[in-house]
Short mmCIF file of C-alpha atoms in Angstrom, two decimals:
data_model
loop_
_atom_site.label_atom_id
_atom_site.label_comp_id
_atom_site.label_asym_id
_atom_site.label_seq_id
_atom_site.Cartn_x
_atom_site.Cartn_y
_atom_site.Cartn_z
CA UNK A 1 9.43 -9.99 -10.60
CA UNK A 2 10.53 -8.64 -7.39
CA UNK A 3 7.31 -6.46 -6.45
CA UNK A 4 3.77 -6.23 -6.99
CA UNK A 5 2.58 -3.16 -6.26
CA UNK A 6 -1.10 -3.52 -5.70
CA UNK A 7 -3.43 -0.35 -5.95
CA UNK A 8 -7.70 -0.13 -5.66
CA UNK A 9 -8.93 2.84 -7.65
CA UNK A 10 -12.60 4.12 -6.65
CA UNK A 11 -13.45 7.17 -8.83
CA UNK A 12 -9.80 9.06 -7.87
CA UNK A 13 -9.18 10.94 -11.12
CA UNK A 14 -8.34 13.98 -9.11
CA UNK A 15 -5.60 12.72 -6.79
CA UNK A 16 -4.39 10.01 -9.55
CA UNK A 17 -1.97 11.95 -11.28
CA UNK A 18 -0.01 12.45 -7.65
CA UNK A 19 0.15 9.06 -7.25
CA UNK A 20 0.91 7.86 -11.00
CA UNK A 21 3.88 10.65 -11.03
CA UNK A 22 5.45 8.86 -7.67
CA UNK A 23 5.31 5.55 -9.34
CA UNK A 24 6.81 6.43 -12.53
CA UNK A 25 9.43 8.25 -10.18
CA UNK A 26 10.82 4.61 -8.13
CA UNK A 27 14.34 4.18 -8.68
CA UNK A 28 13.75 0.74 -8.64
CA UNK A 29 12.37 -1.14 -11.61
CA UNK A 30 11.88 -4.89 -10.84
CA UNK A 31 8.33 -4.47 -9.67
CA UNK A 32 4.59 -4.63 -11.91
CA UNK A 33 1.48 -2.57 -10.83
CA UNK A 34 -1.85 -4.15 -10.54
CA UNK A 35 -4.26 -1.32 -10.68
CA UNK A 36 -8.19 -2.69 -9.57
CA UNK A 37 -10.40 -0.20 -10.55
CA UNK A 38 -13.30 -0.51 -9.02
CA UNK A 39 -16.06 0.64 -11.35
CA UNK A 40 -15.08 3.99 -11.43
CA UNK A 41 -17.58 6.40 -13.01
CA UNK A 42 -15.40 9.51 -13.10
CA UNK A 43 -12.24 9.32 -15.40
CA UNK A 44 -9.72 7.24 -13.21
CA UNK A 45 -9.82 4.34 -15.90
CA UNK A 46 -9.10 6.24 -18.85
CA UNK A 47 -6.06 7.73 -16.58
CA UNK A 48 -5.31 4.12 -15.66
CA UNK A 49 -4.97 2.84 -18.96
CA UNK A 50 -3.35 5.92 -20.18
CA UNK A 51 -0.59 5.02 -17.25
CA UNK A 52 -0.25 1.50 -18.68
CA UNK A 53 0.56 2.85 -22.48
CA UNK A 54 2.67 5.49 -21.37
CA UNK A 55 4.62 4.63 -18.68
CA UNK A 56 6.92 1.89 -19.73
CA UNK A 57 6.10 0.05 -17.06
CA UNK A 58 4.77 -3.45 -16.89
CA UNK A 59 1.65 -2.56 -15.17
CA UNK A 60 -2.17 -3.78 -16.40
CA UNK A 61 -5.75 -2.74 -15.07
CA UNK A 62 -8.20 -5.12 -13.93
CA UNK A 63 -11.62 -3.26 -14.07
CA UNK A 64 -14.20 -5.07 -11.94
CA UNK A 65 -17.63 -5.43 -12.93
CA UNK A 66 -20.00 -3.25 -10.18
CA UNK A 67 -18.58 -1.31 -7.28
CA UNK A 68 -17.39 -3.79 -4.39
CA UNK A 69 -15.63 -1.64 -2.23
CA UNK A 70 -11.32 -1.41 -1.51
CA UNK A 71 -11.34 -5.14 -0.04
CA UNK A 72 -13.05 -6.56 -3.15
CA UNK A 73 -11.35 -4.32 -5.35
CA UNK A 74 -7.55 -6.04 -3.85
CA UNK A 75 -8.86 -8.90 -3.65
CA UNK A 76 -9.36 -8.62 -7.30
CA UNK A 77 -5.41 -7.05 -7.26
CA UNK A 78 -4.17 -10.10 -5.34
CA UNK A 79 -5.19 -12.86 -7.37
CA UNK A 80 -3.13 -11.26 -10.33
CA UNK A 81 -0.09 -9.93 -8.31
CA UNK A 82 3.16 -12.14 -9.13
CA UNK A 83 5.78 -10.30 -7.96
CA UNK A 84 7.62 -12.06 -4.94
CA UNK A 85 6.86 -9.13 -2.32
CA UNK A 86 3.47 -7.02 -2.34
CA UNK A 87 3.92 -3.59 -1.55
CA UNK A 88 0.40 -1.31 -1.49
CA UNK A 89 -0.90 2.31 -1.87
CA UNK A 90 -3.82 4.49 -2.43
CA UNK A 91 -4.59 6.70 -4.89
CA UNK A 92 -5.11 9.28 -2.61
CA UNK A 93 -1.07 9.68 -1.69
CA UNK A 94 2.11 9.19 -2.85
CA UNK A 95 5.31 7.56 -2.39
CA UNK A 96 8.32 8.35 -1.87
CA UNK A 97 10.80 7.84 -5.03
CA UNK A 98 12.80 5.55 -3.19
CA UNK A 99 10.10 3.51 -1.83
CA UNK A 100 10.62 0.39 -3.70
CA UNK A 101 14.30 0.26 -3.63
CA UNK A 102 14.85 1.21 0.19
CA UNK A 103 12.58 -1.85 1.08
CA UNK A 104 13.26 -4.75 -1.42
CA UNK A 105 17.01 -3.74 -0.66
CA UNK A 106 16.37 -4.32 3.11
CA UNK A 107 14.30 -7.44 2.85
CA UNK A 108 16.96 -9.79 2.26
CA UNK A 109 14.43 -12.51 2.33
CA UNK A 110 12.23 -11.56 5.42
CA UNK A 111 8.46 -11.95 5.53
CA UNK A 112 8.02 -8.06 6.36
CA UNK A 113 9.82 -4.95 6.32
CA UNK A 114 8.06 -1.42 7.61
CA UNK A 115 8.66 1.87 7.45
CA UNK A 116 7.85 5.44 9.21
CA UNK A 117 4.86 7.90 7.03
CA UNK A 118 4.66 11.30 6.27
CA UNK A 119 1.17 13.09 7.15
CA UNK A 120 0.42 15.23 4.27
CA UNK A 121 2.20 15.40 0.75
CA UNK A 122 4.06 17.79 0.76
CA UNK A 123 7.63 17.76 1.67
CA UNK A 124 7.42 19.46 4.97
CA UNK A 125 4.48 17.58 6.01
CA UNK A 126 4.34 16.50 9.51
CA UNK A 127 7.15 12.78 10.56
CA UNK A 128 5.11 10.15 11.59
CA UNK A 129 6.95 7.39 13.57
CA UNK A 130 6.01 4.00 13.57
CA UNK A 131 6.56 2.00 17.11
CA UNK A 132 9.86 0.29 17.59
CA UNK A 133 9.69 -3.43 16.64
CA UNK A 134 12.34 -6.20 16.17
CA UNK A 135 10.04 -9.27 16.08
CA UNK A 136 7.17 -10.23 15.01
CA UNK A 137 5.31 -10.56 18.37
CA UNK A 138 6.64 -6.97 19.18
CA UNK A 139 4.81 -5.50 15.85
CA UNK A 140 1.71 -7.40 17.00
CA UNK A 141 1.77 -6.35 20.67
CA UNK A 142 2.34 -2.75 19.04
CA UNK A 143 -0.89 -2.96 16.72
CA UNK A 144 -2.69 -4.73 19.24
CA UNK A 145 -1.76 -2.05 21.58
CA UNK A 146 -2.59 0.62 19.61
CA UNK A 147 0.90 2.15 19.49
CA UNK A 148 1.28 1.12 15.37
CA UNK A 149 -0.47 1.82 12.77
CA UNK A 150 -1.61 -1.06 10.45
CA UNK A 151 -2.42 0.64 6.70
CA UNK A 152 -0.81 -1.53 3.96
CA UNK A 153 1.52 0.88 2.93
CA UNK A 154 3.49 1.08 5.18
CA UNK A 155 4.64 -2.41 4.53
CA UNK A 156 6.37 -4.83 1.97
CA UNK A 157 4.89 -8.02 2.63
CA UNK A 158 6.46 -11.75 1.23
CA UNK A 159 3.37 -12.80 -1.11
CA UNK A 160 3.79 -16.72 -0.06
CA UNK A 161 3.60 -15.62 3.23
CA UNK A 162 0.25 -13.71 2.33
CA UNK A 163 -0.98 -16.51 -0.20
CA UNK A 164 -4.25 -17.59 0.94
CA UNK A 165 -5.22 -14.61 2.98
CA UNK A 166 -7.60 -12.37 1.10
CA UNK A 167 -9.80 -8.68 2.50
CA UNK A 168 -13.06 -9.69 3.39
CA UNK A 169 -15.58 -8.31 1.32
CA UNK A 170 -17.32 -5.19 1.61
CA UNK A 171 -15.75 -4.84 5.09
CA UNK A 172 -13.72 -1.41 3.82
CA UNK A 173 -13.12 0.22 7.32
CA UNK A 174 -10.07 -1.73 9.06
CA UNK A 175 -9.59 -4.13 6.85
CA UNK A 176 -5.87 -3.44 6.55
CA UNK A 177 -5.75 -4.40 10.22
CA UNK A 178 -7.20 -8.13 10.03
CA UNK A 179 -4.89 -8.55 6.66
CA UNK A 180 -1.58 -7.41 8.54
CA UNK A 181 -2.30 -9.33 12.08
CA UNK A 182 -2.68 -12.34 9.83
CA UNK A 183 0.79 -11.46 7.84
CA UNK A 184 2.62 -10.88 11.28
CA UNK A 185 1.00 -13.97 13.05
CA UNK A 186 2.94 -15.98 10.19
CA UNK A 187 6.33 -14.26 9.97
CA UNK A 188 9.19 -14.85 10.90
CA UNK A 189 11.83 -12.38 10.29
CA UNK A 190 10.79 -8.80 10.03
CA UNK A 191 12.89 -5.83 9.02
CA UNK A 192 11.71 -2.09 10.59
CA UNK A 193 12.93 1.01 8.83
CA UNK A 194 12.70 3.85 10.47
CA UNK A 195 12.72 6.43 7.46
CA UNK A 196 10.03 7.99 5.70
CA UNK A 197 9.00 6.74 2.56
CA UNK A 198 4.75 7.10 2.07
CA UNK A 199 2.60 9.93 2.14
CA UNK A 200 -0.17 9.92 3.49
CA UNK A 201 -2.73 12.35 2.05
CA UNK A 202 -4.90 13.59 5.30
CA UNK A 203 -6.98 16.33 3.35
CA UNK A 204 -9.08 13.91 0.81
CA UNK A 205 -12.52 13.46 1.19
CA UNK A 206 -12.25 10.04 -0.67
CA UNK A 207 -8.90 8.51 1.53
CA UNK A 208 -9.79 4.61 1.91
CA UNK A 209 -7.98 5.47 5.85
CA UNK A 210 -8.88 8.72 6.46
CA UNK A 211 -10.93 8.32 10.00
CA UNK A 212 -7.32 6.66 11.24
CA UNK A 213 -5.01 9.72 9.92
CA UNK A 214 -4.93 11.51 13.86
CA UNK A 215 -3.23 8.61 14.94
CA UNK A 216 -0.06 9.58 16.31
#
């Protein structure tokens, strides 16, 4: 398995099917999907498991037992990912169809390989470029600096590389930053795309990243 593609689900059965139609769009197909859904009480799960009969692809749902929060919830994700790369996303947004394919294509073994965003879904929503970066001490000066954004989706990360580092519990507001400056403090080889290929939704109420999305 090439790619994990890890996803927390909190009570999203409105933006879902977005997100669900993107994934059954990647032109690649050497990845899995680890759905955590945590303790939904609206009908993401039944949407979730619908997705895992219906798809076709090899995907499962872990359910967790009381609401923990997004770290919890990929923490949950993580310990069941096997794919050699993780790639992440909310269920508020949705990928681009070449997602996937575009970055295991351009990882040729490195540790991490970003990409540029898209702020809103639609198609003419508004370019968002990431920083410049060739190293890995340039994409740390960059998030350190506050020229980068850090969100897991906008990267494919090696999952040895990311092996014992886990989202700290019930700390759900920047807790893509602490996981990423951990991955980048490790790696060695990076790859930087500048392309589009996530978007990000900037109108939900429920977005895990929303209070970051006038970062420009």
């Amino acid at each position: 398995m090439k790619v994990s593609l890890v996803i927390p689900v909190y009570n999203a059965e409105k933006s879902l099917p977005v997100l669900l139609e993107s994934i059954r769009a990647q032109t690649f197909r050497d990845f899995e999907v680890v759905f955590a859904d945590d303790a939904s009480t609206d009908g993401s799960a039944t949407l979730l498991e619908n997705f895992v009969r219906e798809s076709g692809l090899p995907c499962r749902v872990l359910h967790a037992r009381e609401n923990g929060g997004a770290a919890a919830a990929r923490n949950l994700a993580l310990e069941a990912a096997q794919g050699e790369y993780l790639a992440f996303a909310d269920a508020d947004d949705r990928m681009d169809p070449a997602l996937l394919e575009t970055a295991a294509a351009a990882a040729g073994g490195a540790d991490i390989v970003g990409w540029d965003w898209t702020l809103g879904l639609s198609p003419n929503g508004r370019y968002m470029r990431q920083a410049s970066y060739g190293t890995a001490e340039q994409a740390l000066l960059n998030l350190t600096g506050g020229t980068m954004r850090w969100n897991l989706w906008l990267f494919l990360v090696r999952r040895d590389l990311a092996a014992d580092i886990r989202f700290i519990p019930g700390a759900d507001m920047g807790e893509d930053m602490q996981f990423m400056l951990r991955c980048f403090l490790r790696a060695k080889t990076v790859v930087q795309l500048h392309r589009s290929l996530y978007h990000y939704n900037d109108t939900s109420e429920t977005s895990i990243s929303r209070a970051f999305s006038t970062l420009r």
